[in-house]
Coordinates of C-alpha atoms and ligand atoms in Angstrom, one line a residue:
Chain A
M1 CA 2.2 -26.3 -14.7
S2 CA -1.0 -26.2 -16.5
R3 CA -2.1 -23.5 -18.4
S4 CA -4.3 -21.8 -16.2
I5 CA -4.7 -18.7 -13.9
L6 CA -5.8 -18.6 -11.0
V7 CA -7.3 -14.8 -10.4
A8 CA -8.8 -13.8 -7.0
I9 CA -11.7 -11.2 -6.0
K10 CA -13.2 -10.3 -3.5
R11 CA -16.3 -9.0 -2.5
V12 CA -16.0 -5.5 -0.8
I13 CA -18.1 -1.8 -0.5
D14 CA -17.7 -0.1 -3.8
F15 CA -15.0 2.4 -3.3
S16 CA -17.7 5.5 -3.6
V17 CA -19.7 4.5 -0.9
H18 CA -18.7 6.3 2.5
V19 CA -17.9 4.2 4.9
R20 CA -20.1 4.4 8.3
V21 CA -19.1 3.2 11.6
K22 CA -22.4 1.3 13.3
P23 CA -23.2 4.0 16.1
D24 CA -22.0 0.6 18.7
G25 CA -18.6 0.6 17.4
S26 CA -19.2 -3.0 16.2
G27 CA -18.0 -2.8 12.6
V28 CA -19.3 -0.2 9.8
V29 CA -22.7 -0.1 8.1
T30 CA -23.5 -2.6 5.3
D31 CA -27.1 -2.7 5.0
G32 CA -28.5 -1.2 1.9
V33 CA -25.0 -0.9 1.0
K34 CA -23.7 -0.7 -3.0
M35 CA -21.0 -4.0 -3.0
S36 CA -18.5 -4.8 -5.9
I37 CA -15.4 -5.9 -7.2
N38 CA -12.5 -5.2 -5.1
P39 CA -10.7 -2.4 -8.1
F40 CA -7.0 -4.1 -7.9
D41 CA -8.5 -7.2 -8.4
E42 CA -10.9 -6.5 -11.8
I43 CA -7.8 -4.9 -12.9
A44 CA -5.5 -8.5 -12.1
L45 CA -8.7 -10.1 -13.5
E46 CA -8.7 -8.0 -17.1
E47 CA -4.4 -8.9 -17.2
A48 CA -5.3 -12.3 -17.2
L49 CA -7.8 -11.9 -20.0
R50 CA -5.2 -10.1 -21.7
I51 CA -2.9 -12.9 -21.2
R52 CA -5.5 -15.6 -22.6
E53 CA -6.3 -13.3 -24.9
R54 CA -2.4 -13.6 -27.0
G55 CA -2.8 -17.1 -26.8
L56 CA -0.2 -17.6 -23.7
A57 CA -3.2 -19.0 -21.0
D58 CA -6.0 -21.5 -21.9
E59 CA -7.9 -21.3 -19.1
I60 CA -9.3 -18.9 -16.6
I61 CA -10.3 -19.0 -13.0
A62 CA -11.8 -16.3 -10.4
V63 CA -12.0 -17.9 -6.8
S64 CA -13.3 -16.6 -4.3
V65 CA -13.7 -16.8 -0.5
G66 CA -16.3 -15.2 1.4
P67 CA -20.5 -16.0 1.8
A68 CA -23.3 -16.3 -0.4
D69 CA -22.9 -13.2 -2.0
V70 CA -19.7 -14.0 -3.3
Q71 CA -21.7 -15.1 -6.6
Q72 CA -22.9 -12.2 -7.6
Q73 CA -19.2 -10.9 -8.0
L74 CA -18.2 -14.5 -9.7
R75 CA -20.7 -13.9 -12.2
T76 CA -19.8 -10.1 -13.1
A77 CA -16.8 -12.0 -13.1
L78 CA -17.7 -14.6 -16.0
A79 CA -19.2 -12.0 -17.8
M80 CA -16.1 -10.2 -18.0
G81 CA -14.7 -13.2 -19.6
A82 CA -13.5 -15.8 -17.1
D83 CA -14.3 -19.1 -17.9
R84 CA -15.2 -20.3 -14.7
A85 CA -15.5 -19.4 -10.8
V86 CA -14.9 -21.3 -7.7
L87 CA -16.2 -20.0 -4.2
V88 CA -15.2 -21.3 -1.6
Q89 CA -18.0 -20.6 0.7
V90 CA -17.6 -19.2 4.2
A91 CA -20.0 -17.2 6.8
E92 CA -17.9 -14.7 8.5
P93 CA -14.3 -13.2 6.8
L94 CA -11.6 -15.1 7.1
E95 CA -8.0 -13.6 8.0
P96 CA -5.2 -13.1 5.0
L97 CA -3.1 -16.0 5.9
V98 CA -6.0 -18.4 6.3
I99 CA -7.4 -17.2 2.5
A100 CA -3.3 -18.0 1.3
R101 CA -3.8 -21.4 2.4
L102 CA -7.2 -21.8 0.9
L103 CA -5.7 -20.2 -2.6
L104 CA -2.9 -22.6 -1.7
A105 CA -5.2 -25.3 -2.1
L106 CA -6.3 -24.0 -4.5
V107 CA -3.2 -23.5 -6.2
Q108 CA -2.8 -27.5 -6.0
R109 CA -5.5 -28.6 -7.7
H110 CA -4.9 -26.4 -11.1
Q111 CA -1.6 -25.8 -10.8
P112 CA -1.8 -22.9 -12.9
L113 CA 1.1 -20.8 -14.9
L114 CA 0.1 -18.1 -12.6
V115 CA -2.4 -16.3 -9.4
L116 CA -3.0 -12.6 -10.6
L117 CA -4.4 -11.2 -7.3
G118 CA -5.0 -7.3 -6.5
K119 CA -2.6 -5.7 -4.3
Q120 CA -4.7 -4.7 -1.9
A121 CA -8.5 -5.0 -0.9
I122 CA -9.9 -1.7 -0.2
D123 CA -11.5 -2.6 3.2
D124 CA -9.0 -4.3 4.7
D125 CA -5.7 -2.3 3.4
N126 CA -4.3 -5.1 4.2
T127 CA -1.7 -5.7 1.2
Q128 CA -0.9 -9.5 2.0
T129 CA -2.7 -12.3 0.6
G130 CA -0.4 -12.2 -2.2
Q131 CA 2.7 -12.1 -0.5
M132 CA 1.4 -14.5 1.7
L133 CA 0.6 -17.0 -0.8
A134 CA 3.9 -16.8 -2.5
A135 CA 5.6 -18.1 0.8
L136 CA 3.2 -20.9 1.1
W137 CA 3.3 -22.2 -2.5
D138 CA 6.9 -21.3 -2.0
R139 CA 7.3 -19.4 -5.4
P140 CA 8.1 -16.2 -6.7
Q141 CA 6.3 -13.3 -5.8
A142 CA 6.1 -9.7 -7.6
T143 CA 4.0 -7.0 -6.1
F144 CA 2.0 -3.5 -7.7
A145 CA 2.3 -4.5 -11.3
S146 CA 1.9 -1.9 -13.6
K147 CA 3.7 -3.9 -16.4
L148 CA 3.7 -7.7 -16.8
E149 CA 5.5 -9.8 -19.9
L150 CA 5.2 -13.4 -20.2
D151 CA 7.5 -15.8 -22.7
G152 CA 6.4 -19.2 -21.1
T153 CA 8.2 -20.0 -18.9
R154 CA 9.2 -16.5 -17.4
A155 CA 7.4 -13.2 -16.1
R156 CA 9.0 -9.5 -16.3
V157 CA 6.8 -7.6 -14.3
T158 CA 7.3 -3.7 -13.9
R159 CA 6.6 -2.5 -10.3
E160 CA 5.3 0.9 -9.0
I161 CA 7.6 1.4 -6.0
D162 CA 8.4 4.5 -4.2
A163 CA 11.3 5.3 -5.7
G164 CA 9.9 4.8 -9.2
L165 CA 9.4 1.8 -11.0
E166 CA 11.3 -1.8 -10.7
T167 CA 11.4 -4.6 -12.9
L168 CA 12.3 -8.4 -11.8
E169 CA 11.9 -11.3 -14.0
V170 CA 10.1 -14.9 -12.1
D171 CA 10.2 -18.0 -12.7
L172 CA 6.8 -19.7 -13.3
P173 CA 4.9 -20.6 -11.7
A174 CA 4.5 -16.7 -9.5
V175 CA 2.2 -15.0 -7.8
I176 CA 1.4 -11.4 -9.3
T177 CA 0.1 -8.5 -7.2
T178 CA -1.9 -5.8 -9.5
D179 CA -1.4 -2.1 -8.7
L180 CA -4.0 1.0 -10.5
R181 CA -2.2 1.0 -14.2
L182 CA -1.3 -2.2 -14.9
N183 CA -4.5 -2.0 -17.3
E184 CA -8.1 -0.7 -17.4
P185 CA -10.6 -3.3 -17.3
R186 CA -13.3 -3.8 -19.8
Y187 CA -17.1 -3.1 -19.4
V188 CA -19.3 -6.3 -18.8
R189 CA -21.9 -6.0 -22.1
L190 CA -25.3 -7.4 -21.0
P191 CA -25.1 -10.5 -23.7
E192 CA -21.9 -11.7 -21.5
I193 CA -24.0 -10.9 -18.4
M194 CA -26.5 -14.0 -19.9
K195 CA -23.6 -16.3 -21.1
A196 CA -22.4 -15.9 -17.6
R197 CA -25.5 -17.8 -16.1
R198 CA -23.9 -20.4 -18.1
K199 CA -20.9 -21.3 -17.5
P200 CA -19.5 -23.3 -13.8
L201 CA -19.4 -22.0 -10.6
D202 CA -18.5 -24.2 -8.1
T203 CA -19.1 -24.6 -4.4
L204 CA -16.3 -25.5 -1.8
T205 CA -16.3 -25.7 1.9
P206 CA -12.5 -25.3 3.4
A207 CA -12.4 -28.6 5.0
E208 CA -13.3 -29.5 0.9
L209 CA -10.0 -28.0 0.3
G210 CA -8.5 -29.6 3.5
V211 CA -8.2 -26.3 5.2
A212 CA -9.8 -26.8 9.1
D213 CA -9.3 -23.7 11.0
T214 CA -10.3 -21.2 9.6
A215 CA -10.9 -19.2 13.1
A216 CA -10.1 -15.2 13.4
V217 CA -6.6 -15.2 16.0
M218 CA -6.6 -11.6 15.9
R219 CA -9.7 -9.7 17.7
V220 CA -11.0 -5.8 16.2
L221 CA -11.7 -4.7 19.7
E222 CA -13.3 -1.6 18.4
Y223 CA -14.2 0.7 15.2
R224 CA -14.2 4.4 15.7
T225 CA -14.1 7.0 12.9
P226 CA -11.2 9.0 13.0
P227 CA -11.4 12.8 14.3
T228 CA -12.5 15.0 11.6
R229 CA -10.2 18.2 10.7
A230 CA -11.7 22.0 12.4
R231 CA -13.1 23.8 10.6
G232 CA -10.5 26.1 8.2
V233 CA -10.7 29.5 7.1
R234 CA -11.2 31.0 2.9
V235 CA -9.4 33.4 1.7
G236 CA -9.6 36.1 -1.7
S237 CA -6.0 36.3 -3.1
A238 CA -2.5 35.1 -2.9
A239 CA -2.3 38.2 -1.4
E240 CA -4.5 36.9 1.9
L241 CA -3.2 32.9 1.8
V242 CA 0.4 34.2 2.3
A243 CA -0.7 36.6 5.5
A244 CA -2.8 33.2 6.9
L245 CA 0.4 31.1 6.6
E246 CA 2.5 33.0 7.8
Q247 CA 0.4 33.4 10.9
R248 CA -0.3 29.7 11.1
G249 CA 4.0 29.7 11.4
V250 CA 4.1 27.3 8.1
L251 CA 6.0 29.9 6.1
Chain B
M1 CA 11.1 -11.2 27.7
S2 CA 9.9 -9.4 24.6
A3 CA 12.4 -7.8 22.3
I4 CA 11.7 -6.2 18.8
L5 CA 14.1 -6.7 15.7
V6 CA 13.2 -3.7 13.4
V7 CA 13.7 -4.0 9.7
A8 CA 16.4 -1.7 8.0
E9 CA 14.7 -0.1 4.5
H10 CA 17.6 1.5 3.0
A11 CA 19.5 1.8 -1.1
G12 CA 21.9 3.2 -2.6
G13 CA 24.3 3.5 1.0
R14 CA 21.7 5.5 2.7
L15 CA 19.3 4.5 5.1
N16 CA 15.8 5.5 4.4
P17 CA 13.7 7.9 7.1
S18 CA 11.6 5.1 7.4
T19 CA 14.2 3.0 9.5
A20 CA 14.1 5.5 12.3
K21 CA 10.5 6.0 12.4
C22 CA 9.7 2.2 12.4
V23 CA 12.6 2.3 15.8
S24 CA 9.9 5.6 16.7
C25 CA 6.8 2.2 16.8
A26 CA 9.4 -0.2 18.2
V27 CA 10.1 2.1 21.3
A28 CA 6.3 2.8 22.0
I29 CA 6.3 -0.9 22.2
A30 CA 8.8 -0.9 24.4
A31 CA 7.9 1.0 27.0
A32 CA 4.1 -0.5 27.0
C33 CA 6.0 -3.6 27.7
A34 CA 7.4 -2.0 30.8
P35 CA 8.5 -2.3 33.2
Q36 CA 9.7 -5.8 31.8
A37 CA 12.6 -5.0 29.2
A38 CA 12.5 -5.3 25.5
P39 CA 15.8 -4.2 23.7
I40 CA 15.4 -3.2 19.7
D41 CA 17.9 -4.4 17.4
V42 CA 18.2 -3.7 13.7
A43 CA 18.5 -6.2 11.1
V44 CA 20.7 -4.8 7.7
L45 CA 20.8 -7.3 4.7
G46 CA 22.5 -6.0 1.5
A47 CA 25.3 -7.0 -0.5
E48 CA 27.6 -4.0 1.8
V49 CA 25.5 -2.3 4.3
A50 CA 28.9 -0.6 6.3
P51 CA 27.5 2.8 6.2
V52 CA 23.8 1.8 6.4
T53 CA 24.6 -0.2 9.8
A54 CA 26.5 3.2 10.9
A55 CA 23.6 5.1 10.0
A56 CA 20.9 2.4 12.1
A57 CA 23.5 2.2 15.0
A58 CA 23.2 6.1 15.4
L59 CA 19.1 6.0 16.5
G60 CA 17.7 5.8 19.7
G61 CA 16.7 3.0 21.8
V62 CA 18.8 0.9 19.8
R63 CA 20.3 -2.1 21.9
R64 CA 22.5 -3.1 18.1
V65 CA 22.6 -2.9 14.5
L66 CA 22.7 -6.6 13.1
S67 CA 24.7 -7.0 9.7
L68 CA 23.6 -9.7 7.7
E69 CA 25.8 -9.6 4.2
R70 CA 25.5 -11.9 1.9
A71 CA 25.7 -11.3 -2.4
E72 CA 22.0 -12.2 -3.1
N73 CA 21.0 -9.9 -0.5
A74 CA 22.1 -7.1 -3.0
A75 CA 18.4 -5.7 -4.1
A76 CA 15.4 -5.9 -1.6
L77 CA 13.8 -9.0 -3.0
A78 CA 10.9 -9.7 -0.9
A79 CA 11.5 -14.2 -1.6
V80 CA 15.3 -14.0 -0.9
W81 CA 15.4 -11.7 2.2
A82 CA 12.2 -12.7 4.1
P83 CA 13.5 -16.4 4.5
Q84 CA 16.7 -15.2 5.9
I85 CA 14.3 -12.5 8.7
A86 CA 12.2 -15.7 9.4
A87 CA 15.1 -17.1 10.5
L88 CA 16.1 -14.5 13.1
A89 CA 12.4 -13.7 14.3
P90 CA 13.0 -16.8 17.0
E91 CA 14.7 -14.7 19.1
Y92 CA 12.2 -11.4 19.0
T93 CA 8.2 -11.3 20.4
H94 CA 7.7 -8.1 17.7
V95 CA 9.3 -8.0 13.8
L96 CA 8.6 -5.2 12.2
G97 CA 9.2 -3.4 8.7
P98 CA 8.0 0.0 7.4
S99 CA 4.3 0.0 6.1
T100 CA 6.5 1.7 2.3
T101 CA 6.6 -0.8 -0.9
F102 CA 9.9 -1.8 0.5
G103 CA 7.9 -2.8 4.0
K104 CA 4.3 -3.6 1.9
D105 CA 5.9 -6.3 -0.2
L106 CA 8.3 -8.3 2.4
M107 CA 6.8 -8.3 5.7
P108 CA 3.5 -10.8 4.9
R109 CA 5.9 -13.4 3.1
V110 CA 7.8 -12.7 6.7
A111 CA 4.3 -13.5 8.4
A112 CA 3.8 -16.1 6.5
L113 CA 6.6 -18.5 6.8
L114 CA 6.0 -18.2 10.5
G115 CA 3.1 -18.9 10.5
V116 CA 1.4 -15.9 11.8
G117 CA -0.9 -12.8 10.3
Q118 CA -0.2 -9.2 10.1
V119 CA -0.8 -6.4 12.1
S120 CA -0.6 -3.9 8.7
D121 CA 0.3 0.4 9.1
L122 CA 0.6 0.3 12.5
M123 CA -0.5 3.5 13.8
A124 CA -0.7 3.0 17.6
V125 CA 0.5 1.0 20.6
Q126 CA -2.2 0.6 23.6
T127 CA -0.7 -2.5 24.4
P128 CA 3.0 -4.7 23.6
H129 CA 0.1 -7.0 21.4
R130 CA -3.0 -4.5 20.7
F131 CA -2.9 -1.4 18.2
Q132 CA -4.6 1.1 16.4
R133 CA -4.9 0.9 12.7
P134 CA -6.7 2.7 9.9
I135 CA -9.4 0.8 7.4
Y136 CA -11.6 1.8 4.9
A137 CA -9.2 4.4 3.1
S138 CA -8.3 5.7 6.9
N139 CA -12.2 6.6 7.2
V140 CA -12.0 4.4 10.0
L141 CA -10.0 3.2 12.5
V142 CA -10.2 -0.6 14.5
S143 CA -8.6 -1.7 17.8
V144 CA -6.9 -5.4 16.9
E145 CA -5.2 -8.0 19.7
L146 CA -3.6 -10.6 19.2
P147 CA -2.7 -13.4 21.8
A148 CA -0.1 -12.4 23.9
Q149 CA 2.2 -15.1 22.8
Q150 CA 1.8 -15.2 19.3
R151 CA 4.5 -12.9 18.0
V152 CA 3.8 -10.5 16.5
V153 CA 4.7 -8.8 12.5
A154 CA 3.8 -5.8 12.1
T155 CA 4.3 -2.5 9.4
V156 CA 4.0 0.7 10.7
R157 CA 2.6 3.5 9.2
T158 CA 5.2 5.7 9.1
A159 CA 3.5 9.6 9.0
S160 CA 2.0 8.3 12.7
F161 CA 5.7 8.4 14.5
Q162 CA 8.5 11.2 14.7
P163 CA 11.8 9.4 13.5
A164 CA 13.8 8.3 16.2
P165 CA 16.1 11.0 17.6
A166 CA 20.3 10.4 17.3
A167 CA 21.9 9.2 19.7
G168 CA 25.4 6.9 21.1
P169 CA 25.8 4.5 18.3
A170 CA 24.9 0.5 19.2
P171 CA 27.0 -1.7 18.3
I172 CA 27.2 -3.5 15.3
E173 CA 26.8 -7.5 15.1
A174 CA 27.7 -9.8 11.7
R175 CA 25.4 -12.6 11.7
Q176 CA 25.8 -15.5 9.4
L177 CA 22.5 -16.8 8.1
Q178 CA 22.7 -20.4 6.6
V179 CA 19.1 -20.0 4.5
P180 CA 18.7 -21.8 1.5
L181 CA 17.6 -19.1 -0.7
P182 CA 16.2 -19.3 -4.1
G183 CA 16.7 -18.3 -7.2
H184 CA 13.4 -17.6 -8.6
T185 CA 13.4 -13.7 -8.2
R186 CA 15.5 -11.9 -10.2
F187 CA 16.3 -8.3 -10.2
V188 CA 16.3 -6.4 -13.5
A189 CA 16.7 -2.7 -13.5
R190 CA 15.5 0.3 -11.1
S191 CA 14.6 3.7 -12.1
P192 CA 17.3 6.5 -11.0
V193 CA 16.5 8.2 -8.3
N194 CA 15.1 11.8 -8.7
A195 CA 18.0 13.5 -7.6
G196 CA 18.0 17.1 -6.8
R197 CA 14.4 17.8 -5.0
P198 CA 13.2 17.3 -1.2
D199 CA 12.0 13.9 -1.1
L200 CA 8.1 13.2 -1.0
Q201 CA 7.8 10.9 1.1
T202 CA 9.6 12.7 3.9
A203 CA 9.8 16.8 2.8
A204 CA 8.2 19.8 5.5
R205 CA 6.2 21.2 2.7
V206 CA 4.2 19.4 -0.5
V207 CA 2.8 21.4 -3.4
S208 CA 1.1 18.3 -5.5
G209 CA -1.2 19.0 -8.2
G210 CA -4.4 17.0 -9.4
R211 CA -5.9 16.1 -13.3
A212 CA -6.7 20.6 -13.1
L213 CA -2.7 21.0 -13.9
A214 CA -4.2 19.5 -17.6
S215 CA -0.1 18.6 -18.8
S216 CA 3.2 17.9 -17.8
D217 CA 4.4 21.4 -19.3
N218 CA 1.9 23.0 -16.6
F219 CA 3.8 20.9 -13.7
Q220 CA 6.4 23.2 -13.8
L221 CA 4.0 26.2 -12.8
L222 CA 3.9 23.2 -9.7
Y223 CA 7.6 22.7 -9.9
R224 CA 8.6 26.4 -9.8
L225 CA 6.3 27.4 -6.4
A226 CA 7.6 24.4 -4.8
D227 CA 11.1 25.7 -5.2
A228 CA 10.3 29.3 -4.2
L229 CA 8.9 26.9 -1.0
G230 CA 11.8 24.4 -0.8
A231 CA 9.2 21.7 -1.2
A232 CA 8.3 18.4 -2.5
V233 CA 5.8 17.9 -4.8
G234 CA 2.6 15.4 -5.8
A235 CA 0.1 14.6 -7.6
S236 CA -3.5 13.2 -7.2
R237 CA -3.7 9.8 -8.8
A238 CA -5.5 11.2 -12.5
A239 CA -2.4 13.6 -12.8
V240 CA -0.9 10.4 -12.4
D241 CA -2.7 8.5 -14.6
A242 CA -2.6 10.8 -17.2
G243 CA 1.1 10.6 -17.4
Y244 CA 1.6 14.4 -16.2
V245 CA 3.8 13.1 -13.8
P246 CA 5.9 9.8 -12.9
N247 CA 4.4 7.7 -10.4
D248 CA 6.3 7.9 -6.8
L249 CA 4.7 11.1 -6.5
Q250 CA 1.3 9.8 -6.8
V251 CA -0.5 10.4 -2.5
G252 CA -3.0 8.7 -1.1
Q253 CA -4.6 5.3 -0.4
T254 CA -2.7 3.4 -3.2
G255 CA 0.4 5.7 -3.2
K256 CA 2.5 7.9 -0.2
I257 CA 1.0 8.6 3.1
I258 CA 3.1 12.0 4.4
A259 CA 3.0 14.2 6.8
P260 CA 4.4 17.6 5.9
E261 CA 4.0 20.8 7.7
L262 CA 2.5 22.6 5.0
Y263 CA 0.3 20.5 2.1
I264 CA -0.4 23.1 -1.1
A265 CA -3.2 20.6 -2.7
L266 CA -3.2 22.9 -6.1
G267 CA -6.7 21.8 -8.4
I268 CA -7.4 18.8 -7.1
S269 CA -10.8 17.8 -5.9
G270 CA -10.0 16.1 -2.5
A271 CA -11.1 12.3 -3.3
I272 CA -11.7 9.7 -0.3
Q273 CA -8.6 7.8 -1.7
H274 CA -6.3 11.2 -1.5
L275 CA -7.5 12.5 1.7
T276 CA -6.0 8.8 3.8
G277 CA -2.9 9.9 2.7
I278 CA -3.3 14.1 3.5
K279 CA -4.6 13.4 7.5
D280 CA -1.8 13.8 9.4
A281 CA -0.2 16.9 7.5
R282 CA -0.2 20.7 10.2
T283 CA -1.5 22.6 7.4
I284 CA -3.7 22.5 4.7
V285 CA -3.8 24.7 1.5
A286 CA -6.5 23.9 -0.7
I287 CA -7.1 26.2 -4.1
N288 CA -9.8 25.2 -6.0
K289 CA -11.9 26.8 -8.7
D290 CA -15.0 25.1 -7.7
A291 CA -16.4 26.2 -4.3
D292 CA -18.1 22.9 -3.3
A293 CA -15.4 20.8 -3.4
P294 CA -15.0 18.2 -0.5
I295 CA -11.1 19.2 -0.4
F296 CA -12.4 22.0 1.3
E297 CA -13.8 20.2 4.0
V298 CA -10.2 19.4 5.2
A299 CA -8.3 22.3 4.1
D300 CA -6.4 24.4 7.0
I301 CA -6.7 27.5 4.0
G302 CA -8.9 27.4 1.6
L303 CA -9.0 30.3 -1.8
V304 CA -11.6 29.6 -4.4
G305 CA -10.3 30.3 -7.5
D306 CA -8.0 29.5 -11.1
L307 CA -4.7 28.2 -10.5
F308 CA -3.7 29.3 -13.4
Q309 CA -4.1 32.8 -12.0
V310 CA -3.6 32.3 -8.4
V311 CA -0.1 30.3 -8.6
P312 CA 2.3 33.0 -10.4
E313 CA 1.3 35.3 -7.6
L314 CA 2.0 32.9 -4.8
E315 CA 5.3 32.1 -6.5
Q316 CA 6.1 35.5 -6.4
L317 CA 4.8 36.9 -3.3
I318 CA 6.6 33.6 -1.4
R319 CA 10.1 34.4 -3.5
A320 CA 9.8 38.5 -2.5
R321 CA 9.5 38.2 1.2
R322 CA 12.6 35.2 0.7
A323 CA 14.2 38.1 -0.5
S324 CA 13.1 40.7 2.3
A325 CA 13.7 38.1 4.9
H326 CA 17.8 37.8 2.7
S327 CA 18.4 41.3 3.0
Ligands
FAD401 C1 -8.9 1.9 -5.8 C2 -9.0 3.3 -5.7 C3 -6.9 3.9 -5.8 C4 -7.0 5.0 -5.4 N1 -5.9 5.8 -5.5 C5 -5.9 7.2 -4.9 C6 -4.4 7.3 -4.6 O1 -4.0 6.8 -4.3 N2 -4.3 8.5 -4.5 C7 -4.9 9.8 -5.6 O2 -5.3 10.8 -5.1 N3 -6.5 9.1 -6.2 C8 -7.0 8.0 -5.6 N4 -7.7 7.3 -6.8 C9 -8.6 8.6 -7.2 C10 -9.9 9.2 -7.0 O3 -10.9 8.1 -6.5 C11 -9.5 10.0 -7.2 O4 -10.5 9.9 -8.7 C12 -8.4 11.6 -8.1 O5 -8.4 11.6 -6.4 C13 -9.3 12.1 -8.5 O6 -7.6 13.3 -9.0 P1 -8.1 14.6 -8.7 O7 -8.8 15.6 -7.9 O8 -6.7 15.5 -9.4 O9 -9.2 14.9 -9.7 P2 -10.6 15.3 -10.1 O10 -11.3 14.8 -9.1 O11 -11.0 16.3 -11.5 O12 -10.6 17.3 -9.8 C14 -9.9 18.2 -10.6 C15 -10.2 19.0 -9.3 O13 -9.5 21.0 -10.0 C16 -10.6 21.8 -10.5 N5 -9.9 23.0 -11.0 C17 -9.6 22.7 -12.5 N6 -9.4 23.1 -13.6 C18 -9.1 24.1 -12.1 C19 -8.1 25.1 -12.3 N7 -8.0 26.0 -13.6 N8 -7.9 26.4 -10.5 C20 -7.9 25.5 -9.9 N9 -8.8 24.0 -10.2 C21 -9.6 23.5 -11.1 C22 -11.6 20.8 -10.0 O14 -12.9 21.8 -9.4 C23 -11.8 19.5 -9.5 O15 -12.4 19.8 -8.0 C24 -8.1 5.8 -5.8 C25 -9.4 5.7 -6.9 C26 -9.9 3.9 -6.3 C27 -10.5 3.4 -7.0

């Protein structure tokens, strides 16, 4: 086990964009749309940087799987403070299980102390990759983390669950996926962006990582816009509101 | 032949209502398999599961309940439970868990051990291998299809299914699995269940507050309205981030997805990430002082006004109405 942390980064449509389905139902509109680091991954990276700043890790490696464009998000990750970046370059979006296999190959190369990922990507909302990596790696997982304490061989993780909070203790190395309240990611400053240009960004192919089969198994047959709600009514006072509720039979 | 396994969620000796919803989804898959039979089993893992297995056995459509008792199963640790579910999986064509934090944590680990992908947030069954699910915070729906011979592992979007009705008890079968379990993950603690209030995930009525509440003290206003209505309390991310209420009250893309009969949003702007959580609510009421707030685009009943004025009035009217109904 080295003293490095691997952070997975996904390029997604920015959270503020209202996503639209293409008229022919073949996908969503991405032309001219703002792209960003998945917000949960930004939190994962921020946490890794803080762990390094506390002296508990030496190197932060930002990794991503995607097309050449992802370099843009990896440069942002480097500007935030990652030491180096690895892009596994592929033309088509891959399924979470394949991403997990590619991450496992990177884990075997770098022997990290931790792998940090966002708990979900806000495009597919799958919430799978971290758990799948932990399964393939046969290591602990602590998902939906809102607090993380490390002591060199173990991590104590507070998780946001439906019933409130849960605390787990896991041996390292481990996979941790991040929730919104773990931290607030730092802003990137201009000098850092300049510096990031000189940091190493390596590009690999799945074949170079020994993952031969990356083909999608799940076929997406159709994209559609969900039905919208019928227009509602406006009321002017609490009394009118109660009357409207009575009329709808919900009181 | 098809066969469906549902992984039960439970805590404190009580079956979580999400399991009855997964059974409903399993019934829909079984119906899509007709005329071929597709029996439904429920697996209950735990240290002592007697009351839970009985509750699972009473769900309509269940063929039998598998009881997997083992001291290591006391806490629902994905790393410990997943290898056991994977060991049961060869008998089944479909393995389902709820899309709650429990199922979201566990099921992808099961899928990876089985070497297959997962269908997350399954919301409708189109064929035994074709399903509808939401992406982009439910702004887009996709139909996904798996090869007919592939085992399906899925999490079920519980807001999309009604709970399976009660029926005659199914048999309960104890199983002993010889699966080695890891010791690298240990349960430490869990926050106490906040009893006494209706559960946000299953409540018929929910009153939710946003950033506008401005303090946890002000949330008392909202709790009083909720009490008058017999409603659960929810919140936006902004209200949780600010510490006005605990995280388990968050509704939305990264909180709970709920389907109450009545949802009252107080001082919530209606960001897409919040609306994701309430798409299936039957009646949405919005009270907001900004007439242009996006919440009004989805509200069935909208009131433009100051919540600090409207909410106490509303509470009084509802209490008065209840009192007159009782007299
Ligand atoms: C990755 C990601 C995931 C997210 N997940 C979630 C999620 O799961 N759930 C969620 O809720 N959000 C989520 N968000 C955040 C979301 O984008 C919004 O920021 C959040 O929902 C806003 O909360 P709010 O409506 O309470 O606050 P605001 O947007 O600040 O709205 C406050 C509203 O209160 C009104 N108001 C103010 N004073 C009064 C008054 N006196 N009376 C009446 N009305 C008043 C204002 O007009 C305004 O409309 C997520 C964001 C990201 C990036």
